[in-house]
């Protein structure tokens, strides 16, 4: 009488079921990773992307394995470049939103003082630029809500 180990030991059957399920999930993940990499690659033309996509969709096992053998070495580089581009875009957005590109008046006055000490600008130019830097800070610190509310009330009357 021949026995099947998977049915003789229910825990072993559960183990094999979980193993096959996780292998299936990993396979689906790998398949989508390859398809995303095909479309992310700028060095491939339209026909190349079409060919790889058809190959991976029609013959998924063979297509994915061949793609990994032929183009898998650069997949990590392309992923890293994509992440770096997203990070730079996020940092740029944060700087733009937070106003981090603005220099403080102390930095501008220090730079002006250095230019004045080297004789690049005159005392009068230094005073004018200093007043302008201080005026910009005063304007930046003013509340925009007071200017918008006064403009809206003047438009009503």
mmCIF file of N, CA and C in Angstrom, residues 11 15 21 23 27 31 42-43 52 116 142 146 151 156:
data_model
loop_
_atom_site.group_PDB
_atom_site.id
_atom_site.type_symbol
_atom_site.label_atom_id
_atom_site.label_comp_id
_atom_site.label_asym_id
_atom_site.label_seq_id
_atom_site.Cartn_x
_atom_site.Cartn_y
_atom_site.Cartn_z
ATOM 1 N N UNK A 11 -0.106 18.557 8.974
ATOM 2 C CA UNK A 11 0.762 19.729 9.101
ATOM 3 C C UNK A 11 1.659 19.860 7.877
ATOM 4 N N UNK A 15 1.940 22.912 5.236
ATOM 5 C CA UNK A 15 3.240 23.476 4.863
ATOM 6 C C UNK A 15 3.373 23.586 3.350
ATOM 7 N N UNK A 21 1.663 28.650 -2.209
ATOM 8 C CA UNK A 21 1.015 29.958 -2.233
ATOM 9 C C UNK A 21 2.059 31.072 -2.254
ATOM 10 N N UNK A 23 5.184 30.875 -3.225
ATOM 11 C CA UNK A 23 5.902 30.813 -4.500
ATOM 12 C C UNK A 23 5.074 31.492 -5.603
ATOM 13 N N UNK A 27 6.146 34.745 -7.671
ATOM 14 C CA UNK A 27 6.132 34.712 -9.133
ATOM 15 C C UNK A 27 5.376 35.919 -9.696
ATOM 16 N N UNK A 31 6.931 38.839 -12.017
ATOM 17 C CA UNK A 31 6.353 39.123 -13.327
ATOM 18 C C UNK A 31 6.052 40.618 -13.479
ATOM 19 N N UNK A 42 14.510 53.525 -20.538
ATOM 20 C CA UNK A 42 14.493 54.510 -21.614
ATOM 21 C C UNK A 42 15.357 54.092 -22.801
ATOM 22 N N UNK A 43 16.248 53.118 -22.596
ATOM 23 C CA UNK A 43 17.106 52.704 -23.704
ATOM 24 C C UNK A 43 16.364 51.792 -24.693
ATOM 25 N N UNK A 52 9.293 42.558 -25.707
ATOM 26 C CA UNK A 52 9.488 41.985 -24.370
ATOM 27 C C UNK A 52 8.157 41.769 -23.665
ATOM 28 N N UNK A 116 31.795 95.037 0.611
ATOM 29 C CA UNK A 116 32.175 96.398 0.994
ATOM 30 C C UNK A 116 33.605 96.419 1.539
ATOM 31 N N UNK A 142 5.330 89.923 7.064
ATOM 32 C CA UNK A 142 3.983 90.474 7.190
ATOM 33 C C UNK A 142 2.964 89.379 6.914
ATOM 34 N N UNK A 146 -3.911 89.783 6.223
ATOM 35 C CA UNK A 146 -4.351 91.165 6.390
ATOM 36 C C UNK A 146 -4.401 91.878 5.053
ATOM 37 N N UNK A 151 -7.992 93.862 0.676
ATOM 38 C CA UNK A 151 -8.293 93.968 -0.754
ATOM 39 C C UNK A 151 -9.688 93.450 -1.052
ATOM 40 N N UNK A 156 -15.576 95.121 -2.260
ATOM 41 C CA UNK A 156 -17.008 95.008 -1.998
ATOM 42 C C UNK A 156 -17.665 96.377 -2.005
#
